[in-house]
Amino acid sequence: MSEKIDLSNYVPSEEEEFMNGNQRAYFRAKLVAWRNDILREARETLDHLAEESANHPDLADRASSETDRAIELRARDRQRKLISKIDAALQRIEDGTYGYCEETGEPIGLKRLDARPIATLSIEAQERHERREKVYRDE
């Protein structure tokens, strides 16, 4: 099992055993890199907000600044929730349940995991979930 995967050279393949050591290491590295990018962006946002907190004498400038700040904070809140999903995915890698549908127990599929590494449902299960959600929302 290789713990250090070079993301530029390794591509998980359907030919391999599903969630073998290389695949787990690949997805762990991908999730950790994603998490680090989000944290770096969050630090940059905090730095930017600290610099931007100057008093604006013009009401329009102040309103615009407050609107920008609210949008940034909302985006950061979404990122915070995403980090918790990334952490949960990393935990699933550790406990051996990563890559398997929470609903059916079947493999989620490498293409779906590569596109959305925090996925917990197979495409079919996700579609069923969304259809049920739509039915309840429409009632």
PDB file of C-alpha atoms in Angstrom:
ATOM      1  CA  MET A   1       0.000   0.000   0.000  1.00  0.00           C
ATOM      2  CA  SER A   2       1.349   3.366  -1.003  1.00  0.00           C
ATOM      3  CA  GLU A   3       0.652   6.202   1.448  1.00  0.00           C
ATOM      4  CA  LYS A   4       2.211   8.866  -0.809  1.00  0.00           C
ATOM      5  CA  ILE A   5       0.291   9.088  -4.065  1.00  0.00           C
ATOM      6  CA  ASP A   6       1.394  11.477  -6.793  1.00  0.00           C
ATOM      7  CA  LEU A   7      -1.968  12.852  -7.943  1.00  0.00           C
ATOM      8  CA  SER A   8      -0.482  13.836 -11.291  1.00  0.00           C
ATOM      9  CA  ASN A   9       0.531  10.264 -12.164  1.00  0.00           C
ATOM     10  CA  TYR A  10      -1.975   7.924 -10.492  1.00  0.00           C
ATOM     11  CA  VAL A  11      -5.509   7.509 -11.760  1.00  0.00           C
ATOM     12  CA  PRO A  12      -7.808   5.027  -9.997  1.00  0.00           C
ATOM     13  CA  SER A  13      -8.953   2.351 -12.394  1.00  0.00           C
ATOM     14  CA  GLU A  14     -11.969   0.052 -12.568  1.00  0.00           C
ATOM     15  CA  GLU A  15      -9.433  -2.724 -13.309  1.00  0.00           C
ATOM     16  CA  GLU A  16      -8.104  -2.564  -9.733  1.00  0.00           C
ATOM     17  CA  GLU A  17      -9.721  -3.981  -6.629  1.00  0.00           C
ATOM     18  CA  PHE A  18     -12.201  -1.357  -5.408  1.00  0.00           C
ATOM     19  CA  MET A  19     -10.851   0.818  -2.568  1.00  0.00           C
ATOM     20  CA  ASN A  20      -7.472  -0.857  -2.488  1.00  0.00           C
ATOM     21  CA  GLY A  21      -4.640   0.875  -0.650  1.00  0.00           C
ATOM     22  CA  ASN A  22      -3.653   3.050  -3.608  1.00  0.00           C
ATOM     23  CA  GLN A  23      -7.221   4.239  -4.156  1.00  0.00           C
ATOM     24  CA  ARG A  24      -7.685   5.032  -0.465  1.00  0.00           C
ATOM     25  CA  ALA A  25      -4.383   6.947  -0.434  1.00  0.00           C
ATOM     26  CA  TYR A  26      -5.383   8.780  -3.646  1.00  0.00           C
ATOM     27  CA  PHE A  27      -8.725   9.901  -2.243  1.00  0.00           C
ATOM     28  CA  ARG A  28      -7.182  10.761   1.143  1.00  0.00           C
ATOM     29  CA  ALA A  29      -4.599  12.991  -0.613  1.00  0.00           C
ATOM     30  CA  LYS A  30      -7.305  14.566  -2.771  1.00  0.00           C
ATOM     31  CA  LEU A  31      -9.515  15.309   0.253  1.00  0.00           C
ATOM     32  CA  VAL A  32      -6.632  16.680   2.337  1.00  0.00           C
ATOM     33  CA  ALA A  33      -5.516  18.957  -0.539  1.00  0.00           C
ATOM     34  CA  TRP A  34      -9.104  20.198  -0.972  1.00  0.00           C
ATOM     35  CA  ARG A  35      -9.408  20.845   2.760  1.00  0.00           C
ATOM     36  CA  ASN A  36      -6.083  22.726   2.825  1.00  0.00           C
ATOM     37  CA  ASP A  37      -7.180  24.902  -0.124  1.00  0.00           C
ATOM     38  CA  ILE A  38     -10.404  25.811   1.672  1.00  0.00           C
ATOM     39  CA  LEU A  39      -8.545  26.656   4.892  1.00  0.00           C
ATOM     40  CA  ARG A  40      -6.039  28.795   2.972  1.00  0.00           C
ATOM     41  CA  GLU A  41      -8.894  30.673   1.267  1.00  0.00           C
ATOM     42  CA  ALA A  42     -10.580  31.171   4.644  1.00  0.00           C
ATOM     43  CA  ARG A  43      -7.392  32.694   6.090  1.00  0.00           C
ATOM     44  CA  GLU A  44      -7.126  34.995   3.072  1.00  0.00           C
ATOM     45  CA  THR A  45     -10.758  36.045   3.542  1.00  0.00           C
ATOM     46  CA  LEU A  46     -10.190  36.822   7.213  1.00  0.00           C
ATOM     47  CA  ASP A  47      -7.128  38.881   6.333  1.00  0.00           C
ATOM     48  CA  HIS A  48      -9.083  40.719   3.639  1.00  0.00           C
ATOM     49  CA  LEU A  49     -12.016  41.403   5.986  1.00  0.00           C
ATOM     50  CA  ALA A  50      -9.635  42.729   8.650  1.00  0.00           C
ATOM     51  CA  GLU A  51      -8.047  45.105   6.136  1.00  0.00           C
ATOM     52  CA  GLU A  52     -11.427  46.126   4.742  1.00  0.00           C
ATOM     53  CA  SER A  53     -12.963  47.008   8.114  1.00  0.00           C
ATOM     54  CA  ALA A  54     -12.059  50.660   7.682  1.00  0.00           C
ATOM     55  CA  ASN A  55     -14.841  53.153   8.320  1.00  0.00           C
ATOM     56  CA  HIS A  56     -16.376  54.406   5.111  1.00  0.00           C
ATOM     57  CA  PRO A  57     -17.595  58.017   5.448  1.00  0.00           C
ATOM     58  CA  ASP A  58     -19.960  57.596   2.487  1.00  0.00           C
ATOM     59  CA  LEU A  59     -23.145  55.638   3.299  1.00  0.00           C
ATOM     60  CA  ALA A  60     -23.233  54.007  -0.139  1.00  0.00           C
ATOM     61  CA  ASP A  61     -19.621  52.822   0.258  1.00  0.00           C
ATOM     62  CA  ARG A  62     -20.393  51.495   3.728  1.00  0.00           C
ATOM     63  CA  ALA A  63     -23.516  49.661   2.496  1.00  0.00           C
ATOM     64  CA  SER A  64     -21.604  48.151  -0.396  1.00  0.00           C
ATOM     65  CA  SER A  65     -18.820  47.055   1.943  1.00  0.00           C
ATOM     66  CA  GLU A  66     -21.304  45.476   4.374  1.00  0.00           C
ATOM     67  CA  THR A  67     -23.018  43.613   1.529  1.00  0.00           C
ATOM     68  CA  ASP A  68     -19.667  42.287   0.300  1.00  0.00           C
ATOM     69  CA  ARG A  69     -18.793  41.243   3.852  1.00  0.00           C
ATOM     70  CA  ALA A  70     -22.116  39.389   4.278  1.00  0.00           C
ATOM     71  CA  ILE A  71     -21.585  37.524   0.996  1.00  0.00           C
ATOM     72  CA  GLU A  72     -18.044  36.556   2.024  1.00  0.00           C
ATOM     73  CA  LEU A  73     -19.220  35.329   5.412  1.00  0.00           C
ATOM     74  CA  ARG A  74     -22.016  33.277   3.839  1.00  0.00           C
ATOM     75  CA  ALA A  75     -19.510  31.694   1.460  1.00  0.00           C
ATOM     76  CA  ARG A  76     -17.187  30.915   4.386  1.00  0.00           C
ATOM     77  CA  ASP A  77     -20.069  29.283   6.253  1.00  0.00           C
ATOM     78  CA  ARG A  78     -20.703  27.010   3.264  1.00  0.00           C
ATOM     79  CA  GLN A  79     -16.988  26.212   3.204  1.00  0.00           C
ATOM     80  CA  ARG A  80     -17.080  25.387   6.925  1.00  0.00           C
ATOM     81  CA  LYS A  81     -19.870  22.883   6.265  1.00  0.00           C
ATOM     82  CA  LEU A  82     -17.875  21.463   3.373  1.00  0.00           C
ATOM     83  CA  ILE A  83     -14.864  20.968   5.642  1.00  0.00           C
ATOM     84  CA  SER A  84     -16.992  18.897   8.014  1.00  0.00           C
ATOM     85  CA  LYS A  85     -18.073  16.725   5.049  1.00  0.00           C
ATOM     86  CA  ILE A  86     -14.426  16.353   4.006  1.00  0.00           C
ATOM     87  CA  ASP A  87     -13.503  15.377   7.580  1.00  0.00           C
ATOM     88  CA  ALA A  88     -16.328  12.815   7.582  1.00  0.00           C
ATOM     89  CA  ALA A  89     -15.040  11.388   4.279  1.00  0.00           C
ATOM     90  CA  LEU A  90     -11.514  11.149   5.723  1.00  0.00           C
ATOM     91  CA  GLN A  91     -12.956   9.310   8.720  1.00  0.00           C
ATOM     92  CA  ARG A  92     -14.761   6.889   6.377  1.00  0.00           C
ATOM     93  CA  ILE A  93     -11.414   6.207   4.665  1.00  0.00           C
ATOM     94  CA  GLU A  94      -9.937   5.368   8.066  1.00  0.00           C
ATOM     95  CA  ASP A  95     -12.797   3.077   9.098  1.00  0.00           C
ATOM     96  CA  GLY A  96     -13.005   1.342   5.713  1.00  0.00           C
ATOM     97  CA  THR A  97     -16.476   2.529   4.673  1.00  0.00           C
ATOM     98  CA  TYR A  98     -15.343   5.179   2.173  1.00  0.00           C
ATOM     99  CA  GLY A  99     -16.527   4.630  -1.382  1.00  0.00           C
ATOM    100  CA  TYR A 100     -19.554   2.555  -0.430  1.00  0.00           C
ATOM    101  CA  CYS A 101     -23.130   3.829  -0.619  1.00  0.00           C
ATOM    102  CA  GLU A 102     -24.618   4.546   2.808  1.00  0.00           C
ATOM    103  CA  GLU A 103     -28.006   3.332   1.584  1.00  0.00           C
ATOM    104  CA  THR A 104     -27.178   0.182  -0.400  1.00  0.00           C
ATOM    105  CA  GLY A 105     -23.645  -0.730   0.678  1.00  0.00           C
ATOM    106  CA  GLU A 106     -22.662  -1.009  -2.997  1.00  0.00           C
ATOM    107  CA  PRO A 107     -19.542   0.725  -4.386  1.00  0.00           C
ATOM    108  CA  ILE A 108     -20.285   4.341  -5.311  1.00  0.00           C
ATOM    109  CA  GLY A 109     -18.088   4.300  -8.409  1.00  0.00           C
ATOM    110  CA  LEU A 110     -14.685   5.800  -9.051  1.00  0.00           C
ATOM    111  CA  LYS A 111     -15.854   8.433 -11.541  1.00  0.00           C
ATOM    112  CA  ARG A 112     -18.427   9.778  -9.079  1.00  0.00           C
ATOM    113  CA  LEU A 113     -15.918   9.764  -6.228  1.00  0.00           C
ATOM    114  CA  ASP A 114     -13.314  11.497  -8.365  1.00  0.00           C
ATOM    115  CA  ALA A 115     -15.836  14.200  -9.294  1.00  0.00           C
ATOM    116  CA  ARG A 116     -17.322  14.450  -5.785  1.00  0.00           C
ATOM    117  CA  PRO A 117     -14.969  12.875  -3.224  1.00  0.00           C
ATOM    118  CA  ILE A 118     -17.402  13.562  -0.355  1.00  0.00           C
ATOM    119  CA  ALA A 119     -20.218  11.540  -1.976  1.00  0.00           C
ATOM    120  CA  THR A 120     -21.971   9.152   0.401  1.00  0.00           C
ATOM    121  CA  LEU A 121     -24.592   7.784  -1.999  1.00  0.00           C
ATOM    122  CA  SER A 122     -24.355   6.041  -5.359  1.00  0.00           C
ATOM    123  CA  ILE A 123     -25.827   7.939  -8.291  1.00  0.00           C
ATOM    124  CA  GLU A 124     -28.961   5.774  -8.207  1.00  0.00           C
ATOM    125  CA  ALA A 125     -29.456   6.249  -4.465  1.00  0.00           C
ATOM    126  CA  GLN A 126     -28.824  10.000  -4.794  1.00  0.00           C
ATOM    127  CA  GLU A 127     -31.434  10.245  -7.569  1.00  0.00           C
ATOM    128  CA  ARG A 128     -33.984   8.359  -5.418  1.00  0.00           C
ATOM    129  CA  HIS A 129     -33.191  10.676  -2.512  1.00  0.00           C
ATOM    130  CA  GLU A 130     -33.656  13.771  -4.681  1.00  0.00           C
ATOM    131  CA  ARG A 131     -36.949  12.468  -6.113  1.00  0.00           C
ATOM    132  CA  ARG A 132     -38.295  11.842  -2.582  1.00  0.00           C
ATOM    133  CA  GLU A 133     -37.096  15.291  -1.519  1.00  0.00           C
ATOM    134  CA  LYS A 134     -38.872  16.879  -4.492  1.00  0.00           C
ATOM    135  CA  VAL A 135     -42.126  15.039  -3.714  1.00  0.00           C
ATOM    136  CA  TYR A 136     -42.090  16.252  -0.099  1.00  0.00           C
ATOM    137  CA  ARG A 137     -41.156  19.770  -1.155  1.00  0.00           C
ATOM    138  CA  ASP A 138     -43.997  19.919  -3.708  1.00  0.00           C
ATOM    139  CA  GLU A 139     -46.643  18.792  -1.204  1.00  0.00           C
TER     140      GLU A 139
END
